[in-house]
Amino acid sequence: MSEYLVELLLEEMPPADIDMILNTLSKKMDLALNQANLKHGKIETFATSRRFGFLIHELSPKQDDVILKKRGPAEKIAYKDGQPSKALEGFLRSNNASPDEIELVDVKGTKYVFLNKHVEGKEASEVLKKIVPGVLASLQFKRAMRWGNGEFKYVRPLHSVVSLLNEKIVEFDFLGKTASNQTESHRYLSKKVKISNPDEYKNLLEENAVIIDINKRKKMIEDALDQTNLNVVKDETLVHEISLITEFPQPVVGEFKEKYVGLPEPVLKTVLRHHQRTFVTKEDEKISTKFVAFQDGPAQRSANVRKGYERVINARLEDALFYYEEDTAVPLEKFVSKLEGITFQRGLGTLKDKTDRITTIATDIAKKLGFGERDLKLVKRAAFLSKADIATSMIYEFPELQGIMGRIYASFNEDERVALALEEQYMPDGLEGNIQTDTIGAIIGLADKLDTVVANFAINEIPSGSKDPYGLRKNTFGVLRILNDFEWDIDVKEEGKITESSLKSEVPWEALGEFFQGRLEVLLKDRYSISFDVAKAVLELWTTPLRARLSAQSIEKYKSSEDFEDFITAYTRIHNISSKHDSTEYHVELFEENEKPLFQAYLEVKQEVEEDLKHLSYDEAFEKLKSLKPLIDEYFNNVFVMATREDLRRNRLGFLKSLDELFLKFGNLSLLLKK
């Protein structure tokens, strides 16, 4: 068995693309090898900030021999006057075969020419030089670069390619470079490194200050943090980020000026962690002036690196202190008027317009939820201030603090629930993430997210494929989660009409409904373990997401009962026969005696079901609906719905349509009928 190494050396790559390489490269290579019929063991993918590749272990030295069986033309076409025709000659030529490698086989009474050719497996080196460039070229990057005269395009400009099968170079050209057995050390050592065989690759690069194993780099970072004797705030995400942007991570302990310690903790963390990728330390439960950064390369450079980090961090914190003092010189509400000069989104007005829509929707929701006068006042105040911090200097410089600074600034002179709402309005982050802890923030967040989705559909900014520049999928998941987590019976279409009216632009509700249904289906299956068919059945209830979920859970509960399938079969007869009838009108005086039992039961059950549904008691309502099953069967056994008399036929269809609409309050149950 053989070992095969491929390494690409490039300019520094973005962390997101390195993650993608680590997640997909081995899968792509495994698929290519399997398709090429080349057996192999484990494929070990590696990546650093400026190189990536893979090691294939236990690679077969050649493809397995195979017997190629392939059907050709029918006998009557393959031969003319007993001699091979042009069709047969073409078939043989295209498959590089000779006449003695074919045979005639009877297929359903017709004889066909079949190729039965022994194909000898190719050497691994021959296979690899063909498939590896294709695999490398298939990688998709967020933003590729062009270089040379523009003919080359890849994640970053390529310096060299290593392709080594045991001690033998497997030559191929990729992006203008020919594969060899030579790479480079860490950038700061500036050495050429010759690789004799794949087995020595890891240790050889480590001797030249390159740790190719990302898990080993993470361990180096974690060990270094432990050895600082500082109370370092744990941050697994930052450990991962630093492991992606380094080849040989080394710690650097620095310190910023004492005068900045008084800044709010989120500001300090944003400057240190988000902007400079440094680890925060704490002392007496507060952020201390010391931080831990990481350099890439030999430790002898650490003094200069430390000075560089300290210079940049102190400058950034000085800016933050200036902005903080400037912003807090006036109450947060003073910034609301400035929103009139900030565009929310092209075609959707200013941030002040957005704020006004949020206020109207949030107020309407709060009233429907029965909020008292005091809480209603808090909702209006939170909505009014919801985007005020966007106009502050701090958010202009540090936009990732949006909402957080709103809470901090509001805490000086606003109700604490209002202040909390300004931060929590941005929760949850799509299908995942934490939900709001207070109803005020949940209402503001619901109004904000719903307005964003509806407004974008109103101006035809509808996501397609993977493109979703305004985060409408995440916002829709947020709407669905808030309504279900807080169990609020709110009709999203009714609230969306407020946005439609404000924008004076027609919303394509059918398209928006399909969009919501797609997200609702995912929510039901992923978060509530609803089966596929039940989730599909309740999607028609998308305008009331809480009811859709409660109905799905109720159906799921009864789905395993013995009589469920018979019940669905009975209902489906009602649904199918009345589906094309456009009226629920019927007249009791036209009912014949055999129609009345179901009608009388329907009247009783309808009132009880609607009362149960009014109180969201879906289990009880569904149980009562099921009680109609015997009478439905009896009805269809004794009543000919499609009577020749038009008045009887229309009356019966109108009644069944009314009955169907009662069932449809649970969704389209006919979709649950097993095919």
JSON list of C-alpha atoms in Angstrom, two decimals, residues 154 198 216 238 276 287 352 371 373 388 400 427 449 516 606 610 618 627 658:
[
{"chain": "A", "resi": 154, "resn": "TYR", "atom": "CA", "xyz": [-8.54, 30.79, -6.67]},
{"chain": "A", "resi": 198, "resn": "PRO", "atom": "CA", "xyz": [4.70, 11.62, 2.81]},
{"chain": "A", "resi": 216, "resn": "LYS", "atom": "CA", "xyz": [-2.46, 20.42, 17.65]},
{"chain": "A", "resi": 238, "resn": "LEU", "atom": "CA", "xyz": [-11.44, 32.57, 19.44]},
{"chain": "A", "resi": 276, "resn": "GLN", "atom": "CA", "xyz": [-7.85, 42.42, 17.70]},
{"chain": "A", "resi": 287, "resn": "ILE", "atom": "CA", "xyz": [-11.90, 42.96, 32.97]},
{"chain": "A", "resi": 352, "resn": "LYS", "atom": "CA", "xyz": [-37.27, 56.65, 11.57]},
{"chain": "A", "resi": 371, "resn": "PHE", "atom": "CA", "xyz": [-51.29, 44.18, 27.99]},
{"chain": "A", "resi": 373, "resn": "GLU", "atom": "CA", "xyz": [-51.83, 50.38, 30.41]},
{"chain": "A", "resi": 388, "resn": "ALA", "atom": "CA", "xyz": [-31.88, 55.14, 18.52]},
{"chain": "A", "resi": 400, "resn": "GLU", "atom": "CA", "xyz": [-21.51, 45.01, 16.26]},
{"chain": "A", "resi": 427, "resn": "MET", "atom": "CA", "xyz": [-32.96, 37.78, 19.55]},
{"chain": "A", "resi": 449, "resn": "LYS", "atom": "CA", "xyz": [-38.43, 41.01, 12.18]},
{"chain": "A", "resi": 516, "resn": "PHE", "atom": "CA", "xyz": [-43.13, 31.24, 5.70]},
{"chain": "A", "resi": 606, "resn": "LYS", "atom": "CA", "xyz": [-68.82, 22.65, 15.58]},
{"chain": "A", "resi": 610, "resn": "GLU", "atom": "CA", "xyz": [-64.65, 26.25, 17.99]},
{"chain": "A", "resi": 618, "resn": "TYR", "atom": "CA", "xyz": [-56.38, 21.30, 20.27]},
{"chain": "A", "resi": 627, "resn": "SER", "atom": "CA", "xyz": [-66.35, 11.46, 17.02]},
{"chain": "A", "resi": 658, "resn": "SER", "atom": "CA", "xyz": [-68.89, 23.68, 5.66]}
]
